[in-house]
Amino acid sequence: MARIAVIGAGTGAMAAAARLAVAGHRVTVYERSRTHGGSLGRYTRDGFVFDTGPGLLHLPAVYRDLFVKTGKESLEQCVTLTQVDPASRHLFADGTAVSLPNASRAGVTGALDRALGEGAGARWGGFLDRAGTAWDRSRRPLLEEPLPEDRRMLGRDPYPAVRRRRMLRTARQAVTPAEVGAWELADPRLAALLDGYALSYGLDPRRAPAAAALLPYMEETFGSWYVAGGMRALADAVYERCLARKVDFVFGAEVVRVSEKDGRAAGVELADGTGVDADHVVLGAQPAPGLLPVREEPPAEAQGAPVPGRFVVMLSLRGAREAGAVHRTVVHTGTPGAEQEAVFGGRTAEEPTVTVGRPDDPATRPDEEHEAVTLMVTVAPHGPVDWTDGALRERFADVVIGRAAEAVPGLRERILHAEVRTPAETAADTGAEGGSVPSPALAGAGGAYLHSGNRSPLPGLYLAGGWSHPGGGPAHAGMSGALVAGLVVEGDGFRGSR
């Protein structure tokens, strides 16, 4: 039985902890804050309940596998999952609106034809077919296996972009989501739909590889799921599973250094000077300066433009949720280039894309005569933008609410109170530099959108969570926990579950 110290209590770190405990190891989690869950936070006020991070779960199979492998109770016995249908409603700048069914290719293409005109569904369907090819080409090495030392295969973009022949000129082929939208989808609304997927994951459609097509493919193929009570309930369930497997948690315990002995990780040192010996260390958070005894390369995306964060407005509303209201509505910008320049250039956008979350869940409101609504925007991180500036926060929140009013009838008149959460709060709560939120790993672009491998250069030190392979988001973080546990238990020969 090995002693294992886990740094951080995010979902990826807890997923690794539960699996390692089941394998017979003695696991202790050290968390700098006073609670578990990482980005899956919750805010409550006067009977209203809000998610402060992701509001929906994709690829629930990741957590089904975790619960099957770590106990008798299944995921569905611990939380209530409901498929969101329609998966999303989209409001475009020209006034067009379309609702996309959940996990139904035929339903999506039919809805696009009816809303955007004949042929729109076929163009989007053809794009999803190519995205499916990219998924098949990269799924296992990108999501289900530890990151290989030779990353050249993942440096090639798996998306089979359409080759466009041009008279007397070289054939043209899309290499970014923006180019896919312009050259393959050939409709500014379909292009906005693809841009919106990329931006919601913190990716710049103008620079990310075309392999970002995996993100809409993943959502539209495997569906979007709501966890009753909010996504925080999933974090609670994973935490309870850890406790049931005898994982120890120490909260308010900031790890300032991973100790080294004889060329391998040997434990951790806490901010109060306490030293803890361990046979293995799992880092489940973004490494702070000085934390690691050897230089660890930061996530590739952090080496270029600042990684975006999220601006969240939580609205407590008087009045019942109207019949037929959609769980998730995306209000698209009419100036995508300007928004992308602002987000990835360290400024606030004048006309941001806003995602409106309206769960039909009694657990989120005090009674049926009120409603809890969450507005989320991808924004530049704290630092390039001073998100502690009260006037700026208030002004941008007003812009976001104005945009969201297109999706929620009588929104401004219904507001009882509004709570704003910016990347500054994310940085304070999670320790992520600038309150940045890591994106999922992508193949292509020469490997620039990959993350640090789960096996670090220092023997005995492993990396889990959104800042490591295969990247950010609840599903990807859960995958990282499974990969780390496999490497610790089975050694360097572990190649993922088959």
mmCIF file of N, CA, C and O in Angstrom, residues 69 283 498:
data_model
loop_
_atom_site.group_PDB
_atom_site.id
_atom_site.type_symbol
_atom_site.label_atom_id
_atom_site.label_comp_id
_atom_site.label_asym_id
_atom_site.label_seq_id
_atom_site.Cartn_x
_atom_site.Cartn_y
_atom_site.Cartn_z
ATOM 1 N N LYS A 69 -16.320 1.627 -11.256
ATOM 2 C CA LYS A 69 -15.019 1.104 -10.845
ATOM 3 C C LYS A 69 -14.714 1.368 -9.370
ATOM 4 O O LYS A 69 -13.752 0.791 -8.832
ATOM 5 N N LEU A 283 -0.643 16.017 -8.766
ATOM 6 C CA LEU A 283 -0.948 17.446 -8.823
ATOM 7 C C LEU A 283 -2.215 17.641 -9.624
ATOM 8 O O LEU A 283 -2.252 17.375 -10.823
ATOM 9 N N ARG A 498 -9.343 -0.460 -22.355
ATOM 10 C CA ARG A 498 -9.782 -0.906 -23.677
ATOM 11 C C ARG A 498 -11.140 -1.560 -23.552
ATOM 12 O O ARG A 498 -11.509 -2.055 -22.541
#
